[in-house]
Structures are given as structure tokens and as C-alpha cells.
GROMACS .gro file of C-alpha atoms in nm:
model
  212
    1MET     CA    1   3.979   3.337  -1.188
    2LYS     CA    2   3.728   3.279  -0.920
    3TYR     CA    3   3.452   3.308  -1.186
    4VAL     CA    4   3.633   3.080  -1.444
    5ALA     CA    5   3.648   2.813  -1.164
    6LEU     CA    6   3.303   2.863  -1.068
    7PHE     CA    7   3.190   2.843  -1.428
    8ALA     CA    8   3.384   2.533  -1.472
    9LEU     CA    9   3.241   2.370  -1.166
   10ALA     CA   10   2.883   2.438  -1.279
   11ALA     CA   11   2.953   2.300  -1.623
   12ARG     CA   12   3.086   1.991  -1.467
   13LEU     CA   13   2.767   1.953  -1.241
   14ALA     CA   14   2.540   2.018  -1.519
   15ALA     CA   15   2.708   1.750  -1.736
   16ALA     CA   16   2.664   1.513  -1.448
   17ALA     CA   17   2.296   1.562  -1.388
   18PRO     CA   18   2.048   1.332  -1.572
   19ALA     CA   19   1.884   1.481  -1.873
   20ALA     CA   20   1.539   1.605  -1.809
   21ASP     CA   21   1.401   1.358  -2.078
   22SER     CA   22   1.538   1.054  -1.883
   23VAL     CA   23   1.358   1.142  -1.554
   24VAL     CA   24   1.026   1.193  -1.751
   25ASN     CA   25   1.064   0.854  -1.923
   26ASP     CA   26   1.156   0.673  -1.604
   27PRO     CA   27   0.822   0.498  -1.529
   28LEU     CA   28   0.857   0.518  -1.173
   29VAL     CA   29   0.918   0.899  -1.169
   30VAL     CA   30   0.604   1.065  -1.275
   31PRO     CA   31   0.555   1.430  -1.253
   32LEU     CA   32   0.268   1.552  -1.077
   33ALA     CA   33   0.130   1.739  -1.363
   34THR     CA   34   0.060   1.399  -1.535
   35SER     CA   35  -0.183   1.279  -1.261
   36PRO     CA   36  -0.540   1.278  -1.364
   37SER     CA   37  -0.759   1.557  -1.267
   38SER     CA   38  -1.025   1.342  -1.129
   39VAL     CA   39  -1.020   0.981  -0.960
   40ARG     CA   40  -1.334   0.857  -0.811
   41ILE     CA   41  -1.421   0.522  -0.638
   42HIS     CA   42  -1.714   0.362  -0.816
   43GLY     CA   43  -1.760   0.079  -0.583
   44ILE     CA   44  -1.605  -0.189  -0.323
   45SER     CA   45  -1.669  -0.529  -0.249
   46LEU     CA   46  -1.533  -0.726   0.043
   47LEU     CA   47  -1.469  -1.096   0.107
   48GLY     CA   48  -1.293  -1.266   0.410
   49SER     CA   49  -1.283  -1.331   0.755
   50GLY     CA   50  -1.087  -0.990   0.846
   51CYS     CA   51  -1.383  -0.759   0.686
   52PRO     CA   52  -1.759  -0.842   0.765
   53ALA     CA   53  -1.985  -0.633   0.587
   54GLY     CA   54  -1.971  -0.259   0.667
   55THR     CA   55  -1.627  -0.282   0.837
   56ALA     CA   56  -1.387  -0.150   0.565
   57ASP     CA   57  -1.346   0.167   0.381
   58VAL     CA   58  -1.149   0.311   0.105
   59GLN     CA   59  -1.057   0.686   0.041
   60ILE     CA   60  -0.829   0.870  -0.205
   61ASP     CA   61  -0.665   1.185  -0.109
   62GLU     CA   62  -0.684   1.536  -0.274
   63THR     CA   63  -0.343   1.453  -0.454
   64LYS     CA   64  -0.446   1.106  -0.622
   65THR     CA   65  -0.138   0.961  -0.500
   66LEU     CA   66  -0.242   0.816  -0.157
   67MET     CA   67  -0.505   0.539  -0.095
   68GLU     CA   68  -0.629   0.466   0.250
   69VAL     CA   69  -0.789   0.148   0.334
   70THR     CA   70  -0.917   0.098   0.681
   71PHE     CA   71  -1.031  -0.213   0.865
   72SER     CA   72  -1.242  -0.164   1.199
   73GLU     CA   73  -1.275  -0.540   1.288
   74TYR     CA   74  -0.964  -0.688   1.178
   75ILE     CA   75  -0.830  -0.877   1.491
   76ILE     CA   76  -0.598  -1.173   1.495
   77GLN     CA   77  -0.542  -1.368   1.821
   78THR     CA   78  -0.341  -1.675   1.946
   79GLY     CA   79  -0.320  -1.858   2.277
   80PRO     CA   80  -0.532  -2.040   2.516
   81ASP     CA   81  -0.912  -2.021   2.439
   82THR     CA   82  -0.875  -1.943   2.074
   83LYS     CA   83  -0.940  -2.135   1.763
   84ALA     CA   84  -0.811  -2.170   1.412
   85ALA     CA   85  -1.026  -1.895   1.285
   86ASP     CA   86  -0.868  -1.649   1.543
   87TRP     CA   87  -0.504  -1.723   1.428
   88ARG     CA   88  -0.532  -1.590   1.084
   89LYS     CA   89  -0.755  -1.329   0.905
   90ASN     CA   90  -0.762  -1.215   0.550
   91CYS     CA   91  -0.972  -0.981   0.345
   92LYS     CA   92  -1.022  -0.945  -0.043
   93LEU     CA   93  -1.103  -0.582  -0.169
   94THR     CA   94  -1.213  -0.547  -0.522
   95ILE     CA   95  -1.188  -0.175  -0.577
   96ASN     CA   96  -1.337  -0.015  -0.900
   97LEU     CA   97  -1.154   0.311  -0.968
   98ALA     CA   98  -1.264   0.577  -1.218
   99PHE     CA   99  -1.053   0.823  -1.368
  100ASP     CA  100  -0.952   1.047  -1.685
  101GLU     CA  101  -0.878   0.863  -2.004
  102GLY     CA  102  -0.519   0.814  -2.099
  103PHE     CA  103  -0.394   0.724  -1.789
  104GLN     CA  104  -0.257   0.417  -1.581
  105PHE     CA  105  -0.130   0.365  -1.203
  106ALA     CA  106   0.067   0.138  -1.006
  107THR     CA  107   0.106   0.100  -0.628
  108LEU     CA  108   0.459   0.178  -0.519
  109GLY     CA  109   0.452   0.119  -0.132
  110THR     CA  110   0.236   0.044   0.164
  111ASP     CA  111   0.232   0.189   0.518
  112MET     CA  112   0.049  -0.053   0.769
  113LYS     CA  113  -0.080   0.087   1.110
  114GLY     CA  114  -0.230  -0.105   1.405
  115PHE     CA  115  -0.173  -0.249   1.738
  116ALA     CA  116   0.018  -0.555   1.823
  117GLN     CA  117   0.092  -0.761   2.155
  118ILE     CA  118   0.357  -1.033   2.053
  119PRO     CA  119   0.557  -1.204   2.327
  120SER     CA  120   0.922  -1.318   2.257
  121GLY     CA  121   0.953  -1.635   2.072
  122ALA     CA  122   0.630  -1.536   1.864
  123LYS     CA  123   0.591  -1.355   1.528
  124GLY     CA  124   0.329  -1.181   1.349
  125LEU     CA  125   0.333  -1.157   0.980
  126CYS     CA  126   0.129  -0.940   0.752
  127SER     CA  127   0.128  -0.937   0.351
  128ASN     CA  128  -0.073  -0.712   0.103
  129VAL     CA  129  -0.095  -0.815  -0.260
  130PHE     CA  130  -0.241  -0.597  -0.540
  131SER     CA  131  -0.336  -0.680  -0.881
  132PHE     CA  132  -0.547  -0.547  -1.150
  133THR     CA  133  -0.854  -0.737  -1.318
  134GLY     CA  134  -0.739  -0.833  -1.679
  135VAL     CA  135  -0.351  -0.788  -1.605
  136SER     CA  136  -0.093  -1.076  -1.534
  137GLY     CA  137   0.141  -0.983  -1.247
  138GLN     CA  138   0.119  -0.844  -0.915
  139SER     CA  139   0.276  -0.640  -0.640
  140SER     CA  140   0.343  -0.804  -0.317
  141TYR     CA  141   0.421  -0.657   0.026
  142SER     CA  142   0.535  -0.806   0.336
  143LEU     CA  143   0.560  -0.694   0.691
  144ASN     CA  144   0.724  -0.863   0.993
  145LEU     CA  145   0.623  -0.810   1.340
  146PRO     CA  146   0.870  -1.025   1.566
  147GLY     CA  147   0.830  -1.047   1.940
  148PRO     CA  148   0.871  -0.899   2.197
  149ARG     CA  149   0.658  -0.598   2.112
  150GLU     CA  150   0.360  -0.422   2.259
  151GLY     CA  151   0.201  -0.111   2.125
  152PRO     CA  152   0.104   0.064   1.815
  153PHE     CA  153   0.308  -0.040   1.492
  154ASP     CA  154   0.370   0.146   1.177
  155LEU     CA  155   0.539  -0.047   0.920
  156LYS     CA  156   0.658   0.041   0.560
  157ALA     CA  157   0.726  -0.187   0.278
  158ASP     CA  158   0.817  -0.175  -0.088
  159PRO     CA  159   0.698  -0.397  -0.369
  160ASP     CA  160   0.886  -0.706  -0.497
  161ALA     CA  161   0.777  -0.615  -0.855
  162VAL     CA  162   0.572  -0.332  -0.979
  163SER     CA  163   0.248  -0.405  -1.197
  164TRP     CA  164   0.059  -0.125  -1.376
  165SER     CA  165  -0.334  -0.084  -1.456
  166PRO     CA  166  -0.419  -0.140  -1.811
  167CYS     CA  167  -0.435   0.137  -2.060
  168GLY     CA  168  -0.715   0.197  -2.313
  169GLY     CA  169  -1.012   0.303  -2.045
  170THR     CA  170  -1.124   0.516  -1.794
  171THR     CA  171  -1.187   0.254  -1.510
  172SER     CA  172  -0.981  -0.006  -1.336
  173ILE     CA  173  -1.067  -0.281  -1.085
  174LEU     CA  174  -0.773  -0.304  -0.817
  175ASN     CA  175  -0.782  -0.629  -0.623
  176LEU     CA  176  -0.644  -0.602  -0.272
  177ASN     CA  177  -0.567  -0.912  -0.082
  178THR     CA  178  -0.459  -0.884   0.280
  179GLN     CA  179  -0.385  -1.134   0.540
  180CYS     CA  180  -0.234  -1.144   0.886
  181ASN     CA  181  -0.141  -1.447   1.105
  182ILE     CA  182   0.078  -1.521   1.432
  183SER     CA  183   0.294  -1.813   1.506
  184PRO     CA  184   0.328  -2.034   1.705
  185THR     CA  185  -0.033  -2.069   1.802
  186GLN     CA  186  -0.015  -2.179   2.159
  187LYS     CA  187   0.144  -1.845   2.282
  188GLN     CA  188  -0.092  -1.561   2.338
  189ALA     CA  189  -0.042  -1.270   2.106
  190LEU     CA  190  -0.258  -1.034   1.928
  191ILE     CA  191  -0.249  -0.812   1.597
  192ALA     CA  192  -0.552  -0.571   1.623
  193VAL     CA  193  -0.684  -0.242   1.537
  194ASP     CA  194  -0.517   0.046   1.664
  195THR     CA  195  -0.641   0.144   2.014
  196ILE     CA  196  -0.692   0.497   1.960
  197SER     CA  197  -0.822   0.533   1.601
  198GLY     CA  198  -0.998   0.183   1.626
  199LYS     CA  199  -0.885   0.093   1.282
  200LEU     CA  200  -0.615  -0.114   1.112
  201THR     CA  201  -0.503   0.116   0.821
  202VAL     CA  202  -0.318   0.027   0.501
  203ASN     CA  203  -0.184   0.323   0.348
  204VAL     CA  204  -0.099   0.288  -0.023
  205SER     CA  205   0.128   0.508  -0.236
  206ILE     CA  206  -0.003   0.548  -0.606
  207SER     CA  207   0.200   0.662  -0.888
  208TRP     CA  208   0.034   0.767  -1.221
  209ARG     CA  209   0.170   0.808  -1.568
  210LYS     CA  210   0.011   0.851  -1.924
  211CYS     CA  211  -0.045   0.575  -2.138
  212ARG     CA  212   0.180   0.550  -2.446
   0.00000   0.00000   0.00000
């Protein structure tokens, strides 16, 4: 009787589990085997007050599922003796990625790391917006840093919508627009690079799928 009961339980669990095909066909659930064997950064261009020439870098990890974007001179300040150019910083990165034919990718989350010194009554706000050249739509991520806080921060955000790179080629141009600001501007506050690494870092989770 014990074995009959166990068999019946196993049958019920199997019936409740999603079919394998439904998992594979979910555009947000991509088996690791469908990742391209090679992903390369062909080139990067920078524009903005938060990334003077030579102060930003982009790397792809070995799994091709994590992109690390770092800034070494991304500093936002408010308070006495600061000016409007200090209160908000932005950077637009244009990243040319090359990969195996027959794939497309999307950004599914960000993790932003840096240092903040924000008093009570003040608030920092950072946003990261991704889009693909030639494709309508974008993926947006917002991160709030309310005061009071002082020290390193590590904030994660999910997109409000997901946009995929176009199919039909072996390259895609990913545009990242990142910006941070602090308000109100009369209070002394700071968002800056991490005091240990010397960088403000945006880690980007990437998902791949085969074009259909």
C-alpha cells in the first residue's frame, strides 16, 4: 500500500509540473545551451558628463550572461559651492556586440554599485535605459537612494518592459543611457564611485534565445 500511495503522489506531481516544451518556449527562460558560443565587443562610444573619454569600460563574462559597465569619474554632488553641472550626471554608451548568427538577447536586470552620502530630506535617483538601434521599445531600470544613508550601495532593479535585439545578423548595437541626480540641490549630498574599487559599476543580466 505504501508503494501505491507513493506512485499516486508522484503521478500527481508529474501532472502538476509544467511541460518541458512550455519552459523552453518561454522567452524569458532560456536554456544555457542556447547561448552563443562567442560574444565579442566590437567597439564602444561614450557621450555625456558622467563619462569623459577613457573613463568607462565594458566587459562580458565567460557565461555571456553578465555585462559589467564601469565608470571611474561618475560623481554627482549638491550643496554649497556646487553648480548645476554637478547636480546631475549622465552617460550614453553605444556598444557594438558581435555574436553567433541566429541569436538575439535582452537585458533582464541591473545591479548598480557605488558610494552615496545623502542626508535626511534628500534623495538620489539613478536610471539605466537600454535600447537597440533599429528596434522600437526600450528596457528601463530605476533605482532610488533616499536619505539618510552613508556608505557603499548595491541596488538591484528589474525592467518595466523587455526589448530584444533584432534577428537576422551577427552584430547588434546596444545603447545604454544612464543618469543620476540628487534633490533638493541645496543640501550637501553625494553619489560617487565606490571608495574601494574606485568605480561606479552597472552589472547587467543578459538572456539569450534563438531567433525563430
